[in-house]
Coordinates of C-alpha atoms in Angstrom, one line a residue:
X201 CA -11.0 4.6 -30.3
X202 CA -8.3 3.6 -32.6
X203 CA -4.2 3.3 -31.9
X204 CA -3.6 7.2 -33.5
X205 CA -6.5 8.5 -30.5
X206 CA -4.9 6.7 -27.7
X207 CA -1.3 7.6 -28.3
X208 CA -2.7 10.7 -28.5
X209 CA -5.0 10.9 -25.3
X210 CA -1.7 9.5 -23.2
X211 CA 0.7 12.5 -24.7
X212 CA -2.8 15.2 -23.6
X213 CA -3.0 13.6 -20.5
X214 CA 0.9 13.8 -19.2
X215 CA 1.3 16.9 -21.1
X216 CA -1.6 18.3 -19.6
X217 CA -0.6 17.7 -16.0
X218 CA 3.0 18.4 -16.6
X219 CA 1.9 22.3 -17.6
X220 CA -0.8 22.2 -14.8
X221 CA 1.4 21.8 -12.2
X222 CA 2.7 24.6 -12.3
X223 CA 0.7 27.4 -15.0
X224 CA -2.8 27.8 -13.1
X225 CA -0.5 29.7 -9.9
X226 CA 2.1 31.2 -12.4
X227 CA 0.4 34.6 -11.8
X228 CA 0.4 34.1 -8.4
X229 CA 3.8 33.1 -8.2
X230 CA 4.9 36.8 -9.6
X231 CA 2.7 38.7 -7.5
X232 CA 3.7 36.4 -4.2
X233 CA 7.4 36.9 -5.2
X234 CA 7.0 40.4 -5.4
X235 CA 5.9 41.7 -8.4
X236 CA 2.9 44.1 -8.5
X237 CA -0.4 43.4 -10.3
X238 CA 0.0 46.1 -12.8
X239 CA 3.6 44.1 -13.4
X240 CA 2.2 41.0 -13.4
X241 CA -0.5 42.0 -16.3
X242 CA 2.5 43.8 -18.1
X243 CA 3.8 40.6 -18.0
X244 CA 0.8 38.3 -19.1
X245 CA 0.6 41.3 -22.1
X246 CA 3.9 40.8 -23.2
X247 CA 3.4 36.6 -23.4
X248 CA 0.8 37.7 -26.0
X249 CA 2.4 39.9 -27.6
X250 CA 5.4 37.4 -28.4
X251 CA 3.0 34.7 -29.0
X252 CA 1.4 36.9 -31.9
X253 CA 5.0 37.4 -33.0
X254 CA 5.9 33.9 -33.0
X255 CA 2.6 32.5 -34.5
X256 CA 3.8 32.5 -38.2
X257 CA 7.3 31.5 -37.3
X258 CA 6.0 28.1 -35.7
X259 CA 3.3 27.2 -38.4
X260 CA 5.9 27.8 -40.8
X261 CA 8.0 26.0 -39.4
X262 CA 5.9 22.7 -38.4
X263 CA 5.3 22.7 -42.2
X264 CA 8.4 22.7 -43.3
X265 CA 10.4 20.6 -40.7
X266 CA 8.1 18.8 -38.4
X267 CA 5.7 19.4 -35.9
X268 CA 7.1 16.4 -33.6
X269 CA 10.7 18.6 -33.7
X270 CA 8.6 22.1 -33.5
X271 CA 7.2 19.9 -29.8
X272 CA 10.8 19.6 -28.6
X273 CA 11.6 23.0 -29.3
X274 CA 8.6 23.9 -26.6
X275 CA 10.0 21.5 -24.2
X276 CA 13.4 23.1 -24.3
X277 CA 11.4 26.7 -23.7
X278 CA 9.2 25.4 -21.4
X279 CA 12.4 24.0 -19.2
X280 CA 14.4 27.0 -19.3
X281 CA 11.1 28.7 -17.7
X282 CA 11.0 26.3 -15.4
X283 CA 14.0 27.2 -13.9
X284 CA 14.0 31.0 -14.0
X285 CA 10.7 30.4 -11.6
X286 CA 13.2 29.1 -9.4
X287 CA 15.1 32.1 -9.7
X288 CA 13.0 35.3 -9.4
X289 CA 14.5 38.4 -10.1
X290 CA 12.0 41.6 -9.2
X291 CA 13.0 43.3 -12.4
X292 CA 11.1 44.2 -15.8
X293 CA 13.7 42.0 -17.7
X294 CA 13.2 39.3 -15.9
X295 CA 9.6 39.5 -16.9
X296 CA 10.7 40.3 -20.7
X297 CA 12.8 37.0 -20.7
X298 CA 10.0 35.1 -19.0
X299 CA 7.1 36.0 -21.2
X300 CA 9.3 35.5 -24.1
X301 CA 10.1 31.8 -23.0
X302 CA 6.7 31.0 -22.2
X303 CA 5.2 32.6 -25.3
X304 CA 7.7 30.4 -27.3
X305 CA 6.8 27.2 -25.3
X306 CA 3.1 27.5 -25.3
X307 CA 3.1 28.6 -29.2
X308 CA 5.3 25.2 -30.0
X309 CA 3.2 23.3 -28.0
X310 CA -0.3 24.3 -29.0
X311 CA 0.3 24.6 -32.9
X312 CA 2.1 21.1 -32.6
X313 CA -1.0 20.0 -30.4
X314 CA -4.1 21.3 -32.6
X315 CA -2.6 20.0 -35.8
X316 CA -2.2 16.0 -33.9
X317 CA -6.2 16.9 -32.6
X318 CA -7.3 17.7 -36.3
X319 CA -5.1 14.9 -37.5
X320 CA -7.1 12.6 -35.0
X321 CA -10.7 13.6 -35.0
X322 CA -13.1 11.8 -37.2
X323 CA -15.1 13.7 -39.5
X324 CA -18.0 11.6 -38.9
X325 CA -17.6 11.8 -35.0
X326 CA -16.3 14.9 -33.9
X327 CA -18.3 15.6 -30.8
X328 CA -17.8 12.0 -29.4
X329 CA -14.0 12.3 -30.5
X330 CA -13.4 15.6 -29.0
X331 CA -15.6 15.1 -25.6
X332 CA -13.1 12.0 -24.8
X333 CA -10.1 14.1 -25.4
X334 CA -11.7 16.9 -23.3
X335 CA -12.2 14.7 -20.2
X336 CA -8.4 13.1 -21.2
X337 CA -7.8 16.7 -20.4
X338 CA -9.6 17.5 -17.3
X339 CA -8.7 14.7 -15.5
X340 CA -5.5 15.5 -15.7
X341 CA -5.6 19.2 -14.8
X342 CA -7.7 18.2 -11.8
X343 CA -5.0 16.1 -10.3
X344 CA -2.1 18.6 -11.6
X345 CA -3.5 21.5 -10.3
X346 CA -4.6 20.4 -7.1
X347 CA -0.5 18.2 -6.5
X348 CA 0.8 21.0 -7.5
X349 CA -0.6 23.5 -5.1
X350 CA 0.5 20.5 -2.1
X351 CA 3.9 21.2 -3.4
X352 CA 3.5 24.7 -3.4
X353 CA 2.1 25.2 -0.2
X354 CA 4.3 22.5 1.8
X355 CA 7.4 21.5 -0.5
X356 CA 8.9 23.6 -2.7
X357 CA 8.9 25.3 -6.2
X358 CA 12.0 23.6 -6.7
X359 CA 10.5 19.5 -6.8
X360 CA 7.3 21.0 -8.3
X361 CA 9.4 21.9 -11.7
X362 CA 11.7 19.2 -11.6
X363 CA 8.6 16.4 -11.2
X364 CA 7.0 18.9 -14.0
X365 CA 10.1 19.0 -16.8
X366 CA 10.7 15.3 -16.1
X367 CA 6.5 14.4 -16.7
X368 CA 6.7 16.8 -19.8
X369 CA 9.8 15.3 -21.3
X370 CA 8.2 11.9 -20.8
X371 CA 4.8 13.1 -22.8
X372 CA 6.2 13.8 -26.2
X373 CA 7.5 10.2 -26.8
X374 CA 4.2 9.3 -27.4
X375 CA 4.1 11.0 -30.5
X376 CA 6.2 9.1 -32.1
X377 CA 3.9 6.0 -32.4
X378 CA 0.8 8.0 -34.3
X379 CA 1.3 7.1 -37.8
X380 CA -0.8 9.2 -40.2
X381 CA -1.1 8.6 -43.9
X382 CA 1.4 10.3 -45.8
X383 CA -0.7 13.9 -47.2
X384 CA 1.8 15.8 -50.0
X385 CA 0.7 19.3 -48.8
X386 CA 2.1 22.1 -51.5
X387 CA -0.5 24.9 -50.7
X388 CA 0.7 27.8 -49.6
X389 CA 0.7 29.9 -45.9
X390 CA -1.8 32.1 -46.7
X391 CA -3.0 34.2 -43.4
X392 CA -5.4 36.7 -44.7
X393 CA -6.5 34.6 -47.6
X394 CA -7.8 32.3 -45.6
X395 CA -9.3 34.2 -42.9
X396 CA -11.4 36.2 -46.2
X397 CA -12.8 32.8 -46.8
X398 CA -14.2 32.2 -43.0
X399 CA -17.2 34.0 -42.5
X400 CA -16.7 37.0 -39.9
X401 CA -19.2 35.3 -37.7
X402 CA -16.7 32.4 -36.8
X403 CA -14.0 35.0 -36.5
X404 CA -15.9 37.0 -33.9
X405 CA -16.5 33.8 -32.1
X406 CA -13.3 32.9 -32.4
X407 CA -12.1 36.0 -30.4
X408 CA -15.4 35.9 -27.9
X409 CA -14.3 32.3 -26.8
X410 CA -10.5 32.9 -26.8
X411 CA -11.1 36.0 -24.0
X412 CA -11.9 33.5 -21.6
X413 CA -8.2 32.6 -21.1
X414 CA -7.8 36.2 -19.6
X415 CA -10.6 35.6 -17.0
X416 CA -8.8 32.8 -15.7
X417 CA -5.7 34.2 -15.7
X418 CA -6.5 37.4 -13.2
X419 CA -9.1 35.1 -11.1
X420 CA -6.3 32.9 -9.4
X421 CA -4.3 36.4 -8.5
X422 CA -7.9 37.6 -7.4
X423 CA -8.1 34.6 -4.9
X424 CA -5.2 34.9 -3.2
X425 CA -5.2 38.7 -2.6
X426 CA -9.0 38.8 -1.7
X427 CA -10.1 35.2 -0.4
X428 CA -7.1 33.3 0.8
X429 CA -3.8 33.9 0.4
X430 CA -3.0 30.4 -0.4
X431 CA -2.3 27.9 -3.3
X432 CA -4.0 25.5 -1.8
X433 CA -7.4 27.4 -1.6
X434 CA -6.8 27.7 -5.8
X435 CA -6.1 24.2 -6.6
X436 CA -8.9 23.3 -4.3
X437 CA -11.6 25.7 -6.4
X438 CA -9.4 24.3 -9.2
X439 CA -10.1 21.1 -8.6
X440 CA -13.9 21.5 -8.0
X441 CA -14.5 23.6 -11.5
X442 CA -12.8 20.8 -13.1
X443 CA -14.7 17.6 -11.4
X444 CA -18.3 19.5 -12.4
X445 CA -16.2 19.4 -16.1
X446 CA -15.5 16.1 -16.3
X447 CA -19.4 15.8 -15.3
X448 CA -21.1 18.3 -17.7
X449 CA -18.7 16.8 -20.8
X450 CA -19.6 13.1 -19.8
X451 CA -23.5 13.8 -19.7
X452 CA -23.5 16.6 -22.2
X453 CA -21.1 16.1 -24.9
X454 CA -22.5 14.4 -27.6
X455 CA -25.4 16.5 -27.9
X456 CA -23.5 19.1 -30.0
X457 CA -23.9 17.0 -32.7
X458 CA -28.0 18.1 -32.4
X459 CA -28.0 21.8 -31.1
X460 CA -25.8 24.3 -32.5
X461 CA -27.1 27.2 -30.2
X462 CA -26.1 26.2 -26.6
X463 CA -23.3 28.5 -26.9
X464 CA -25.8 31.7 -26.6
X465 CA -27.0 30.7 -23.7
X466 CA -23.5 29.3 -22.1
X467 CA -21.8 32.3 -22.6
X468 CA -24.1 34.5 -20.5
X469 CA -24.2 32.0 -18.1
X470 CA -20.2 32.3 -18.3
X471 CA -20.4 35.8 -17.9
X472 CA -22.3 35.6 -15.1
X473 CA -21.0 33.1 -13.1
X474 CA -17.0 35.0 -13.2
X475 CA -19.0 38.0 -12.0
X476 CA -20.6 35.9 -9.1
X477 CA -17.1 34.9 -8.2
X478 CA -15.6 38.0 -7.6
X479 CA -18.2 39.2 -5.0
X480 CA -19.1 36.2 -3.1
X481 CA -17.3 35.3 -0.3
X482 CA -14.7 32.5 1.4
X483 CA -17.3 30.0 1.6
X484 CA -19.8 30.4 -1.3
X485 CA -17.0 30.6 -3.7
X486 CA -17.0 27.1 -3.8
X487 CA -20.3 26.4 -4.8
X488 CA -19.9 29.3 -7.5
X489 CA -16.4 27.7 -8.5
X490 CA -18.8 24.2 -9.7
X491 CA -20.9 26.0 -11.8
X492 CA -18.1 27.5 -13.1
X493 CA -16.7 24.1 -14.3
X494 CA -20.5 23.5 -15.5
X495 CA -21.0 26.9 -18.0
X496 CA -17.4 26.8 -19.0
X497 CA -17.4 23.4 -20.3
X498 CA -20.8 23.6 -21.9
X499 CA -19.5 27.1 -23.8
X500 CA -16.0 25.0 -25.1
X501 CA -18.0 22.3 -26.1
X502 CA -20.4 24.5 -28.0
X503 CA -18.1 26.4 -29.7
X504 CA -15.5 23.3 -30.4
X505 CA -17.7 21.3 -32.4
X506 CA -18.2 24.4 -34.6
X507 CA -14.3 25.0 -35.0
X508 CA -13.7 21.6 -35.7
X509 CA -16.5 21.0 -38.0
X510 CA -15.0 24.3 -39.9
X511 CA -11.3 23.3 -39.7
X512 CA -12.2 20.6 -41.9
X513 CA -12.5 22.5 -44.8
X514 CA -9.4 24.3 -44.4
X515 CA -6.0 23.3 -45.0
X516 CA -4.0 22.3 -41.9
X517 CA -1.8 24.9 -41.3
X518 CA -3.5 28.1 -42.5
X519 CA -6.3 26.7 -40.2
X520 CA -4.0 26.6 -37.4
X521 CA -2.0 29.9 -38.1
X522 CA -5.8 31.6 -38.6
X523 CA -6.2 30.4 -35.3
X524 CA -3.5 31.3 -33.1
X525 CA -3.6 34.7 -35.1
X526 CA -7.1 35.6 -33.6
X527 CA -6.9 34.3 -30.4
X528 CA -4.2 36.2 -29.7
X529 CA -4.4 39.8 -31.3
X530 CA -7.9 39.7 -29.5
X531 CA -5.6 39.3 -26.7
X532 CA -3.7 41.6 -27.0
X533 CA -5.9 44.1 -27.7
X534 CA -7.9 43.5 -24.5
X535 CA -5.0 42.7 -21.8
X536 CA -3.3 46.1 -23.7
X537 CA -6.7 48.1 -22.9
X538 CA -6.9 47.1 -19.5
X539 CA -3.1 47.6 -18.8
X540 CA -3.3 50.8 -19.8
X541 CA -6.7 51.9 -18.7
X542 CA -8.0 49.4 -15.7
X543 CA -6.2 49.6 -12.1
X544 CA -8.6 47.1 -10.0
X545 CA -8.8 43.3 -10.8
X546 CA -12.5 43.0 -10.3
X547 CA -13.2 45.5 -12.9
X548 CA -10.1 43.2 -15.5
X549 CA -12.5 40.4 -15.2
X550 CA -15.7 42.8 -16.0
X551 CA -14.1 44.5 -18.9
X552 CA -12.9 41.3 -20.0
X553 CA -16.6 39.7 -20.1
X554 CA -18.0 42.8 -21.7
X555 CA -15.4 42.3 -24.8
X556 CA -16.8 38.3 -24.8
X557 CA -20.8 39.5 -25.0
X558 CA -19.4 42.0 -27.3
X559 CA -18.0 39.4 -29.5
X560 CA -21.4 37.4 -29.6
X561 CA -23.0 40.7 -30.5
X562 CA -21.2 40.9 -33.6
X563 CA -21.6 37.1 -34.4
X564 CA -25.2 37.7 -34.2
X565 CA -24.7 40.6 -36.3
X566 CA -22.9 39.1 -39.1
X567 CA -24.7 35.9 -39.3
X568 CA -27.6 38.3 -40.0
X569 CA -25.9 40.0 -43.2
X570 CA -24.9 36.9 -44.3
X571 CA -28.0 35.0 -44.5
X572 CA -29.6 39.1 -45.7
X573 CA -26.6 38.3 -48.7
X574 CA -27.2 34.7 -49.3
X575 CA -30.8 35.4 -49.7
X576 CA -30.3 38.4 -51.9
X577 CA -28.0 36.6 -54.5

């Protein structure tokens, strides 16, 4: 691991568990403060709509400026959420301003991040690379997640985003000792360019994978109205999916180098283990909640190496903007449908993993006209 990897490992490991603190009960918080759970998806729609808003906006601007400032910019975002939390208002604005903030922070944040992880990864190594960042990143969300609902349940909301602002603030010096080779870069922000020049099979994976977000978003909110209505119960079952993690990408990692069809198999297993989780009960939730860190892990892992492997042909940003593009009108488009057409939050997380298969489907498909194309020319 060179200088560049660790100075990078230490800003995904505070950052990590500065955002972890606090985002795995975020739903939660809403619904516990009074919103409903139709609000709280209103809300969680909005975010993504915002975030598909301000995707070009932040790519364009880490290219021009820099993606260290575009960082700070996230920070200042991510603080003035912080302290709105501590200041719930029951009121549709209030959401508007809220999902606006934390679209703007996570959008800084992750297009600032993904460009420092393709900056760091080794073309020759990009399993090994990207498993030790993925623990980096477990670790910490297993000790955030699990402090954080102890200050939840037993402190108050108040030291949880003051110990989470200061941790986050402290993260992003650590950027400032990478030191990358100088790269002129005069090509041109092309969106739909470059997603013409990735086969549709990627982009349907691309959206199948990114849907998984939504599942863990409603499955926290399922918890505490239908197992335990506590945060401590969450970062508990949080804290279990992530130790089986840390397990599965420690024994399991660097084989993605020599299978490239473990996803198929991982994602049904996904699929199948989120349904498991929303019928079983108090006490077999927790088994359920390990295999969940297991499948999940195995599915990212999977599908990671093959983004990685393909962002290296790209050029940075149109990569990145490509990126937040699809993950996010896929988003959109499924957090919209169920707002509009799905009441109950066990049937969210069904319709959610029906879009997912769906996805695969279509990979499946396409990789099947383009190897019926390849052949034919």
């Amino acid at each position: 691991m060179d200088s560049n990897q660790k100075k990078f490992n230490m800003y995904v490991f505070f950052s990590t568990f500065a955002r972890n603190l606090i985002e795995v009960f975020l739903g939660t918080i809403l619904y516990k403060a009074g919103f409903s759970v139709h609000e709280v998806i209103l809300y969680y729609l909005m975010m993504h709509v915002f975030s598909l808003l301000l995707a070009y906006p932040c790519v364009k601007f880490s290219k021009m400026f820099s993606n260290k400032i575009l960082s700070f910019i996230g920070i200042g975002a991510f603080i003035v959420q912080q302290v709105l939390l501590n200041t719930i208002v029951v009121e549709i604005w209030y959401l508007i301003i809220l999902s606006f903030l934390y679209a703007l922070y996570r959008r800084c944040y992750w297009v600032a991040r993904r460009y420092y992880n393709l900056k760091v990864i080794k073309k020759d190594n990009i399993a090994s690379n990207y498993s030790i960042i993925s623990i980096v990143n477990q670790i910490s969300v297993i000790v955030a997640a699990y402090f954080g609902s102890l200050l939840l349940e037993f402190v108050s909301i108040k030291m949880l985003t003051i110990i989470s602002i200061s941790i986050f603030i402290c993260s992003v010096f650590s950027l400032y000792g990478l030191k990358f080779q100088y790269e002129k870069n005069n090509e041109k922000i092309d969106l739909l360019g470059t997603i013409k020049q990735i086969p549709k099979s990627t982009l349907y994976l691309f959206g199948s994978y990114e849907l998984l977000t939504v599942v863990k978003f409603f499955i926290p909110i399922y918890i505490y109205i239908y197992i335990q209505d506590s945060y401590h119960t969450i970062g508990l079952l949080t804290l279990i999916s992530n130790v089986a993690t840390i397990i599965i990408t420690y024994l399991y990692g660097k084989k993605i180098n020599k299978d490239k069809n473990y996803y198929k198999g991982a994602l049904v297993l996904v699929a199948l283990v989120f349904i498991a989780k929303v019928n079983v009960g108090a006490k077999l939730i927790f088994l359920v909640s390990f295999f969940e860190g297991i499948f999940c892990k195995m599915l990212e892992l999977s599908l990671n190496k093959e983004f990685f492997t393909l962002s290296k042909k790209f050029e940075y940003y149109n990569y990145n903007l490509v990126y937040e593009f699809m993950q996010n009108i896929l988003r959109v488009i499924v957090v919209g449908l169920i707002y509009f057409f799905v009441f109950d939050l066990k049937n969210m997380v069904y319709v959610t993993l029906l879009f997912m298969l769906f996805g695969v489907f279509m990979k499946f498909k396409s990789v099947e006209k383009e190897e019926f194309e390849i052949k034919e020319n």
